[in-house]
Coordinates of C-alpha atoms in Angstrom, one line a residue:
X169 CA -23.5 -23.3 -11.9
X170 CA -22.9 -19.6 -13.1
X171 CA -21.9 -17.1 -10.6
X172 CA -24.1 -14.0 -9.9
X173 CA -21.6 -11.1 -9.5
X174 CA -21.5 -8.1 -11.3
X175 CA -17.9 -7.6 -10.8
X176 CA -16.3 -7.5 -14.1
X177 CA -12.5 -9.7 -13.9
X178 CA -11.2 -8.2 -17.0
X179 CA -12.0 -4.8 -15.6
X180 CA -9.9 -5.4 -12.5
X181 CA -7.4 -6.9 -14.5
X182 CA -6.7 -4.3 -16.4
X183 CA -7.1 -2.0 -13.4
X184 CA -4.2 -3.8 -11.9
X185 CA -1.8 -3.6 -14.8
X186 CA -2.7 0.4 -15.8
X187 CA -2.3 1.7 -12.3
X188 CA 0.5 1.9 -9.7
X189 CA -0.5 2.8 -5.6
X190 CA 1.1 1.8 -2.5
X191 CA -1.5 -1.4 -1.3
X192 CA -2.4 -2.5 -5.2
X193 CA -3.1 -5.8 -4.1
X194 CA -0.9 -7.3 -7.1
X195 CA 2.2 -5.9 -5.2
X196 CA 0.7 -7.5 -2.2
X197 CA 0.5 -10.8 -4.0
X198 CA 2.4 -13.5 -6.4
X199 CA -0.6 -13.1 -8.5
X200 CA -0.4 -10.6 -10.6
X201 CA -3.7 -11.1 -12.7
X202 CA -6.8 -12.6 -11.0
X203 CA -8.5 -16.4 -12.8
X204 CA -11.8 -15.5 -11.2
X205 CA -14.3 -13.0 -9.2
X206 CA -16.5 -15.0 -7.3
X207 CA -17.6 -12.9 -4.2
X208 CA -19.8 -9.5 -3.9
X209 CA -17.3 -7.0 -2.6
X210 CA -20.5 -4.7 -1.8
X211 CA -21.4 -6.5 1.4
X212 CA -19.0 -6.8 4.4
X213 CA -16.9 -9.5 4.8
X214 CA -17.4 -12.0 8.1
X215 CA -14.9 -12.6 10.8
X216 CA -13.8 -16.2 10.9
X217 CA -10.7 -16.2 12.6
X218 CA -8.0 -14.8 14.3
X219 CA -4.1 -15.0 15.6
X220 CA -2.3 -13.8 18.3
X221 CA 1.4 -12.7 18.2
X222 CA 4.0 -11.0 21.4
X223 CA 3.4 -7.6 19.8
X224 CA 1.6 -5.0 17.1
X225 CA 0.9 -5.6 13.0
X226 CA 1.6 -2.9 11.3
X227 CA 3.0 -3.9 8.4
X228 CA 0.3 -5.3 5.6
X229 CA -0.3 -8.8 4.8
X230 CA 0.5 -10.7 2.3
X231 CA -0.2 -13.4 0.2
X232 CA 2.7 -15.7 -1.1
X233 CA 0.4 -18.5 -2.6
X234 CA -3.0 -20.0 -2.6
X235 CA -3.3 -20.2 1.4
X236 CA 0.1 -18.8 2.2
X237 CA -0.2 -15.6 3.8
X238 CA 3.0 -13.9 5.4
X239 CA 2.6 -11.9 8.2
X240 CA 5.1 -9.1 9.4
X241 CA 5.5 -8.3 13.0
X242 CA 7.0 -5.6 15.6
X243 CA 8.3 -8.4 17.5
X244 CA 11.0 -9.1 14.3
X245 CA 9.3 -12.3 13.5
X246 CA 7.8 -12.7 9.7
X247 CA 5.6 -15.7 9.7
X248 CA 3.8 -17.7 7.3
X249 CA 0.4 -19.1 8.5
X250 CA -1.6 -21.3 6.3
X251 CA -4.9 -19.0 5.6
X252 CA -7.5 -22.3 5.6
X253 CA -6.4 -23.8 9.2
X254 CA -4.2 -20.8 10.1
X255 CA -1.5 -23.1 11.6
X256 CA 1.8 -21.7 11.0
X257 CA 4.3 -22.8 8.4
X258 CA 7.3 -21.4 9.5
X259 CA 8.8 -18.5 10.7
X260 CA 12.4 -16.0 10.3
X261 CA 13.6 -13.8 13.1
X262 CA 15.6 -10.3 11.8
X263 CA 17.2 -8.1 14.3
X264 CA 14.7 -5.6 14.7
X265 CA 10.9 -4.5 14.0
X266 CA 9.3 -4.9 11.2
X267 CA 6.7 -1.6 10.3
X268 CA 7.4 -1.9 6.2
X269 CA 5.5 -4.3 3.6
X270 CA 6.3 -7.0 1.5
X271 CA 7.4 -6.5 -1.8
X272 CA 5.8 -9.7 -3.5
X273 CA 7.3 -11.8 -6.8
X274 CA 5.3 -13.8 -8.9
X275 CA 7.2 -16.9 -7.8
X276 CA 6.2 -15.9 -4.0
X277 CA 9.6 -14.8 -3.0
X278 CA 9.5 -11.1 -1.3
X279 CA 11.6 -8.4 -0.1
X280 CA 10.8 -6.3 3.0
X281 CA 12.7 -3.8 5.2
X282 CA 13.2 -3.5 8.8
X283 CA 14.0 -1.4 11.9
X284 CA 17.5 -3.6 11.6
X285 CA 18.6 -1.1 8.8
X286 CA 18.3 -4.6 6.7
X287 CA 16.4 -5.3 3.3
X288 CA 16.0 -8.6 2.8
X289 CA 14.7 -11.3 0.2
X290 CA 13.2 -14.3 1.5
X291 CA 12.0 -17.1 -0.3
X292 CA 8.3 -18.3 -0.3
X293 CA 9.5 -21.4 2.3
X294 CA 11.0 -18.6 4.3
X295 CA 14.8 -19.1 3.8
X296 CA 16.7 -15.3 3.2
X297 CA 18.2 -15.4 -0.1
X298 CA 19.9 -11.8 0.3
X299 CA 20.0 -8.8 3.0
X300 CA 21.3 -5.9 1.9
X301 CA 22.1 -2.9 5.0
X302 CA 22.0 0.8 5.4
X303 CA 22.6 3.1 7.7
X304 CA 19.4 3.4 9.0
X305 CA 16.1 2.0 9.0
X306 CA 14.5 0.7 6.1
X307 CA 10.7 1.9 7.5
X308 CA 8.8 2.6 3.8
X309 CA 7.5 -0.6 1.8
X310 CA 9.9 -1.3 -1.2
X311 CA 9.1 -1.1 -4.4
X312 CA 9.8 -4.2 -7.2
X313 CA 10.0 -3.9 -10.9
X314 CA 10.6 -7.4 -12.3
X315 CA 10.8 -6.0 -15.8
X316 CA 14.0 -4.4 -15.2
X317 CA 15.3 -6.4 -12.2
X318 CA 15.6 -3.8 -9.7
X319 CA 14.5 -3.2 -6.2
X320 CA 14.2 0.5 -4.8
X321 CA 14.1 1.1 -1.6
X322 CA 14.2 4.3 0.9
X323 CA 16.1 4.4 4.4
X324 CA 15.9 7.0 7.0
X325 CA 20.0 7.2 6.1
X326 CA 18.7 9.9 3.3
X327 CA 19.2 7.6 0.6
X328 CA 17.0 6.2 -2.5
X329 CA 18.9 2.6 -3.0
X330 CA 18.3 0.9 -6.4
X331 CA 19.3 -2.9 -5.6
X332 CA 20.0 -5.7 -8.4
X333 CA 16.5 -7.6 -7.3
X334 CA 18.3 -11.4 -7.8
X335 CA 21.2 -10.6 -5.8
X336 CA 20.8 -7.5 -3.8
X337 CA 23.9 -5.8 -4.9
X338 CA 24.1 -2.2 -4.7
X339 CA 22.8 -0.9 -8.5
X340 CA 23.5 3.0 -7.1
X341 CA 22.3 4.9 -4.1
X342 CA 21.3 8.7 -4.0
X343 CA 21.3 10.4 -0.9
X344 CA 18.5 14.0 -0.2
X345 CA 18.3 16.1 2.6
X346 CA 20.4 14.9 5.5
X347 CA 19.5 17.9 7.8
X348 CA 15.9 16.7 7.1
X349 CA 14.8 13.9 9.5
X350 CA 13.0 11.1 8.2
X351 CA 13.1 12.6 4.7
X352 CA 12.4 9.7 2.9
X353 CA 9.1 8.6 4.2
X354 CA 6.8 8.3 1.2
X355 CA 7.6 4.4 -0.8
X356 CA 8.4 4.9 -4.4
X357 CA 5.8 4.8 -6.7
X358 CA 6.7 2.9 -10.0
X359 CA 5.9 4.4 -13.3
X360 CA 5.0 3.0 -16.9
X361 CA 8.7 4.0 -18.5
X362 CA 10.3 2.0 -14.9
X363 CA 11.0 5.7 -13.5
X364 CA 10.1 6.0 -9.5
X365 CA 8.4 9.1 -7.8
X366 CA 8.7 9.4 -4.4
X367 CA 8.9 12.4 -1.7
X368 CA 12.0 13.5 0.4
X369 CA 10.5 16.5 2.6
X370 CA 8.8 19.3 0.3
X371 CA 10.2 17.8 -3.0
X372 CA 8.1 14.8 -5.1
X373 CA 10.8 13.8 -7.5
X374 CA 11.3 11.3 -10.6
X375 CA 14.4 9.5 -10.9
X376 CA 15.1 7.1 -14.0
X377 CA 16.6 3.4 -13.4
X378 CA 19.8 4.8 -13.9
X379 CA 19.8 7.1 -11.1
X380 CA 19.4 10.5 -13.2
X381 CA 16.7 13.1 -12.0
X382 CA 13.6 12.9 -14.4
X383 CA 11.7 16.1 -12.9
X384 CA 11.2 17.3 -9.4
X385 CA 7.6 19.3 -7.6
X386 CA 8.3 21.8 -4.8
X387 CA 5.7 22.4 -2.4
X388 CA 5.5 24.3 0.7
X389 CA 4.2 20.7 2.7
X390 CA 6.0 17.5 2.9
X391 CA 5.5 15.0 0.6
X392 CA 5.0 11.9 3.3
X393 CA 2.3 9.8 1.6
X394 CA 2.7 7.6 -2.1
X395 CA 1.7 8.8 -4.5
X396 CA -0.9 7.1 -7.2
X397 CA -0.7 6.3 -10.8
X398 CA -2.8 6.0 -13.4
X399 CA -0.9 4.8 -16.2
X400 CA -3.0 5.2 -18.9
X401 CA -3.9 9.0 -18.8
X402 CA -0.2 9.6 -17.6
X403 CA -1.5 11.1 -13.9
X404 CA -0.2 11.2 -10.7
X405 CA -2.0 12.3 -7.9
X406 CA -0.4 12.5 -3.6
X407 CA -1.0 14.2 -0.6
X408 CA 1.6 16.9 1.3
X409 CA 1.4 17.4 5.1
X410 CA 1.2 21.1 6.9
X411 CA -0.4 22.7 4.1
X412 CA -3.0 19.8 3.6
X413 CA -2.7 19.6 -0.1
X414 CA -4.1 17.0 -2.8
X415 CA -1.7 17.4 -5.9
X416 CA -2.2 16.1 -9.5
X417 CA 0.3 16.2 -11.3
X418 CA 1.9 14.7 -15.1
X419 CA 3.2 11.4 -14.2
X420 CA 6.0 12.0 -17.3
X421 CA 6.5 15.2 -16.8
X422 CA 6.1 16.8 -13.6
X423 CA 3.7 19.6 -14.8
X424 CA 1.3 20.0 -11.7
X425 CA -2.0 19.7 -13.3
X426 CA -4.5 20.6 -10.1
X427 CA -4.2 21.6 -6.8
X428 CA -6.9 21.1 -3.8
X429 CA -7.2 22.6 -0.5
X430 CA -8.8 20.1 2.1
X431 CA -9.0 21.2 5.8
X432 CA -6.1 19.3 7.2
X433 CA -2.9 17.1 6.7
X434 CA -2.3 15.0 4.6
X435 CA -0.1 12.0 4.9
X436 CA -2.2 8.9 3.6
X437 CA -1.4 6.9 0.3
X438 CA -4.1 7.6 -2.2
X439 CA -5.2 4.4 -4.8
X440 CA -6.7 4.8 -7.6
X441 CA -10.1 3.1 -8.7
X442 CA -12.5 2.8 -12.1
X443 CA -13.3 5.3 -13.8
X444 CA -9.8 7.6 -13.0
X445 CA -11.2 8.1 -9.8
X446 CA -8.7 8.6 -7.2
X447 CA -9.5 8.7 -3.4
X448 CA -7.2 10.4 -0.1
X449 CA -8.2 10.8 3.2
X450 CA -7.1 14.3 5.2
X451 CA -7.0 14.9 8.4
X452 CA -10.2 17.1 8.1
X453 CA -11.8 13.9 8.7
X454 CA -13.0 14.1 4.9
X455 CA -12.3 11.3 1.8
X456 CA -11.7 12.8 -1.6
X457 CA -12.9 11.3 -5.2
X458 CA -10.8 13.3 -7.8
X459 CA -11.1 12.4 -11.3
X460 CA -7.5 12.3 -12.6
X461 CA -9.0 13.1 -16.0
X462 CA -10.3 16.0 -15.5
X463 CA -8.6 16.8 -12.5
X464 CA -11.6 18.1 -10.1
X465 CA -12.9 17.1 -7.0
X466 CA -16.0 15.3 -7.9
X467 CA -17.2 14.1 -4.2
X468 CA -15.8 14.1 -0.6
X469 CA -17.3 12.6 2.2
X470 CA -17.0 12.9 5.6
X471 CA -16.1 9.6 7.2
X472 CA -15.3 10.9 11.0
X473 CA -11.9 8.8 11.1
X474 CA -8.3 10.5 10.8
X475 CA -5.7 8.8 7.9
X476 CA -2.3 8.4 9.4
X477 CA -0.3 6.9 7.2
X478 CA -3.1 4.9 5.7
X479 CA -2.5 3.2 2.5
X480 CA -6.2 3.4 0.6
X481 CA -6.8 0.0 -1.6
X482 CA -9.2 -0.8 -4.5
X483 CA -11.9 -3.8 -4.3
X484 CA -12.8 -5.5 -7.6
X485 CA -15.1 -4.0 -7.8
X486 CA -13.6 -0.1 -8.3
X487 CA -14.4 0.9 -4.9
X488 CA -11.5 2.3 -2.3
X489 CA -11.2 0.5 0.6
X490 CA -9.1 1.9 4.0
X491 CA -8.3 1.8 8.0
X492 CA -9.5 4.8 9.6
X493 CA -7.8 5.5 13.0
X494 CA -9.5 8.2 15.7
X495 CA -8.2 9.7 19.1
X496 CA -8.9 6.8 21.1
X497 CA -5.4 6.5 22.2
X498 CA -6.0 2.5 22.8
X499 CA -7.1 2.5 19.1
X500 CA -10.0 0.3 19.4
X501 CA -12.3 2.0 17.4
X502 CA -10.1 1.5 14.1
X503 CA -11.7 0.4 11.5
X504 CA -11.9 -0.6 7.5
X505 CA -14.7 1.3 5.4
X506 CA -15.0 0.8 2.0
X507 CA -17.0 3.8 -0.2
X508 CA -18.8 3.8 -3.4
X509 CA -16.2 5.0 -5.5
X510 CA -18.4 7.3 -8.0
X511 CA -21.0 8.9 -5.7
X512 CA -18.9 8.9 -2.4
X513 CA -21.7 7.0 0.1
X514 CA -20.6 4.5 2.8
X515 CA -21.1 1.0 1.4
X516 CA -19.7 -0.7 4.6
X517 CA -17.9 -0.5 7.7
X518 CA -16.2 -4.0 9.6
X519 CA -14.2 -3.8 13.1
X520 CA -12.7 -6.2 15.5
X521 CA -12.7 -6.8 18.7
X522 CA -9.2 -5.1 19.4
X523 CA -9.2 -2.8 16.3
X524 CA -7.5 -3.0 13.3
X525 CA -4.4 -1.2 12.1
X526 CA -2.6 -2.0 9.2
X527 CA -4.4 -1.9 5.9
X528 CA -6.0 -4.5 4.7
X529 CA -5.2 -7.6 2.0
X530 CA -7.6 -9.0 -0.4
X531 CA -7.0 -12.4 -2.0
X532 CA -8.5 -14.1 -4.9
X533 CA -10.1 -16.6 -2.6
X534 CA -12.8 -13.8 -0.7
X535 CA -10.5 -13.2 2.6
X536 CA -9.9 -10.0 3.8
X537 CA -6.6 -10.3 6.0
X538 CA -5.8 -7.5 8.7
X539 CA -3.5 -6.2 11.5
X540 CA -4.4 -4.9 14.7
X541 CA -2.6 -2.7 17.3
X542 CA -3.2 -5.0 19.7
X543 CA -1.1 -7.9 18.6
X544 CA -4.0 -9.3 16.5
X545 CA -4.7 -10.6 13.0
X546 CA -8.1 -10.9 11.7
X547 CA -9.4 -13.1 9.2
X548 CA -12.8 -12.3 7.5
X549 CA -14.4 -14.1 4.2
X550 CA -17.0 -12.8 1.4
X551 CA -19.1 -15.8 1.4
X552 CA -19.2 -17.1 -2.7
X553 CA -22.0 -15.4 -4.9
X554 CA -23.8 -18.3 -6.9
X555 CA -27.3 -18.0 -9.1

C-alpha cells in the first residue's frame, strides 16, 4: 500500500538540517532526519491518553527513542514513560525543579538544566553521566552542537558556559550584566559556522566556540525570546520585550536587516517554516509570517491567545505550530493552534481537559506529546493516511 500524504519527507528533512529555533523537533529528538511521513498534519490530532504527575510540565517533551519519551517535571523528577502503554521506565530525582528542555543526542542521551543550579547529562536508561553547577539556576533549554562537542548553556549567575559535551568540564564561561536580573533568558541559538546568538537584556550577541564576541545588536527592548535561523539565506529573526519589536537580522554579521512594530511584547521563540517563512506571536494577541528573504511582513493573524514564553514549532508539513495562553489565571483555556504557514488561516485548534502548557513534541510515529499546568501530560495521535 502507498500512503496518501502530500507531505513531502525530503522537504522536512532538509528543513531540519538548514534551520536552527528553540523547539526544532530534531533537538527535541535522537532522530535527527525522519525514515517516513505517514500522517496528514492538516487535521487535528486525537487525545488517546494521559498521565498524572505531584506537580506542573513545563518543560517540553521529549523523545529518546522509538517509544521512549522523557518527561521533565517541577516536582524534580525526569521520567521516562513508554509512549505505546505509557507505563514508566524509570525515573531520576535532582535537587530542584525542572522548567528547561532536553538537549537530545542522537544516541538518546540528553542534557537538561534545573532550578538546582545543575546541568546534567543523563543517559537514555536514565543514569547521570555528568552534572556540571553554577551559581544559579540553569532555567533556559541548552543548546548541543555534536559537531564540535560542546554544550552551551545560560544561568541566571550572568554567565554563557561552554561545557566539553562528553565530560562536562568547563570549556570557558562569560559572564553579562550582573546588575541585570535574569539577564540571560533567551537559549542560544546555534549557527551554521558553530557560533551561538543569544540575548542578555537589550543586547542579541554572537560569540564563536572559543568564547570571542562575533557581533552584538542593541535595542531599546530586551531580548528574552530565541531567536530563529535560517541557514541557508544567512537570516536571523527574534522578538524584544517593552518595545514589542520583531527584528531580522544577518545571521553572520549582525547587520539588522528589518525592523517591525507589532502592538505589544514580545517574549516568544519564533521557528521558522517553508518557504523562509518565519512566524512570532506578540502580546497584541496577533501571529506574524515574515518572509526572511525579503524581510516583510507578509500576513498576521489574530489568534486571541497571548505568547508567554512560547516556543513556536514547525509540522512537516511547513506549518508553525504553538500553545497559546490567556488571562484565565487557572489556565484552562491554553491551547495548541497550528496556522497555514503561507496565507495565515487557522488550520486547527486541540485542548485538554486541564489545559496545556508547555509546547508541544512531534514524533515520527504521529503523537503529539504535551504538558499541562495542571500536573498533566497529554497524549494525542494523527491517525496513519493510507490510499
Amino acid at each position: 500500500m502507498t500512503l496518501k500524504t502530500k507531505h513531502s519527507l525530503a522537504a522536512f528533512n532538509s528543513h531540519l538540517s538548514t534551520t536552527w529555533y528553540k523547539n526544532k523537533q530534531s533537538l527535541r529528538s535522537f532522530k535527527k532526519k525522519w525514515t517516513s511521513i505517514r500522517h496528514d498534519y492538516t487535521k487535528p490530532p486525537v487525545l488517546y491518553g494521559e498521565l498524572e504527575f505531584s506537580e506542573r510540565i513545563w518543560s517540553i517533551p521529549t523523545i529518546i527513542s522509538n517509544n521512549c519519551v522523557i518527561i521533565s517535571c517541577y516536582d524534580g523528577y525526569i521520567y521516562c514513560y513508554d509512549t505505546k502503554t505509557l507505563k514508566q521506565n524509570w525515573r531520576l530525582q535532582t535537587a530542584g525543579p525542572i522548567y528547561s528542555s532536553p538537549a537530545v543526542t542522537t544516541r538518546g542521551d540528553f542534557i537538561i538544566g534545573g532550578e538546582d543550579a545543575t546541568l546534567r547529562m543523563v543517559s537514555s536508561n536514565g543514569l547521570c553521566l555528568w552534572q556540571f553547577k553554577a551559581n544559579d539556576v540553569f532555567h533556559s533549554t541548552p543548546t548541543l552542537d555534536e559537531k564540535n562537542g560542546l554544550v552551551y548553556a545560560g544561568s541566571y549567575d550572568h554567565s554563557m558556559y561552554a561545557l566539553n559535551a562528553k565530560s562536562g568540564k568547563l570549556v570557558w564561561k562569560r559572564m553579562f550584566e550582573e546588575d541585570v536580573v535574569d539577564d540571560i533568558y533567551s537559549s542560544p541559538a546555534l549557527t551554521v559556522e558553530g557560533n551561538i546568538i543569544f540575548g542578555t537584556n537589550k543586547t542579541l550577541v554572537c560569540i564563536d566556540k572559543t568564547g570571542n564576541t562575533v557581533w552584538e545588536i542593541e535595542n531599546e527592548g530586551r531580548f528574552e525570546g530565541s531567536a530563529a535561523l535560517d541557514y541557508s539565506i544567512e537570516t536571523g529573526v527574534i522578538g524584544t520585550e517593552e518595545n514589542g519589536q520583531i527584528v531580522v537580522f544577518n545571521s553572520r554579521t549582525g547587520t539588522i536587516r528589518a525592523i517591525h512594530e507589532t502592538g505589544g511584547f514580545i517574549v516568544s521563540c519564533p521557528s521558522v517554516g517553508y518557504d523562509h517563512i518565519a512566524t512570532i506571536g506578540s502580546d497584541d494577541r496577533y501571529i506574524y509570517g515574515v518572509n526572511l528573504q525579503s524581510t516583510e511582513v507578509i500576513w498576521k493573524s489574530e489568534v486571541g491567545a497571548r505568547f508567554v514564553y512560547t516556543p513556536f514549532s514547525t509540522l512537516p508539513n511547513g506549518d508553525p505550530i504553538f500553545v497559546g495562553t490567556t488571562d484565565n489565571p487557572t489556565h484552562i483555556d491554553e491551547a495548541v493552534h497550528c496556522y497555514d504557514h503561507q496565507h495565515g488561516s487557522l488550520r486547527w485548534k486541540i485542548t485538554a481537559p486541564t489545559g496545556i502548557h508547555s509546547a508541544p513534541l512531534i514524533t515520527e510515529q504521529g503523537q503529539l506529546i504535551v504538558g499541562s499546568h495542571w500536573n498533566r501530560v497529554y497524549f494525542y495521535r494523527w491517525p496513519e493516511v493510507y490510499e
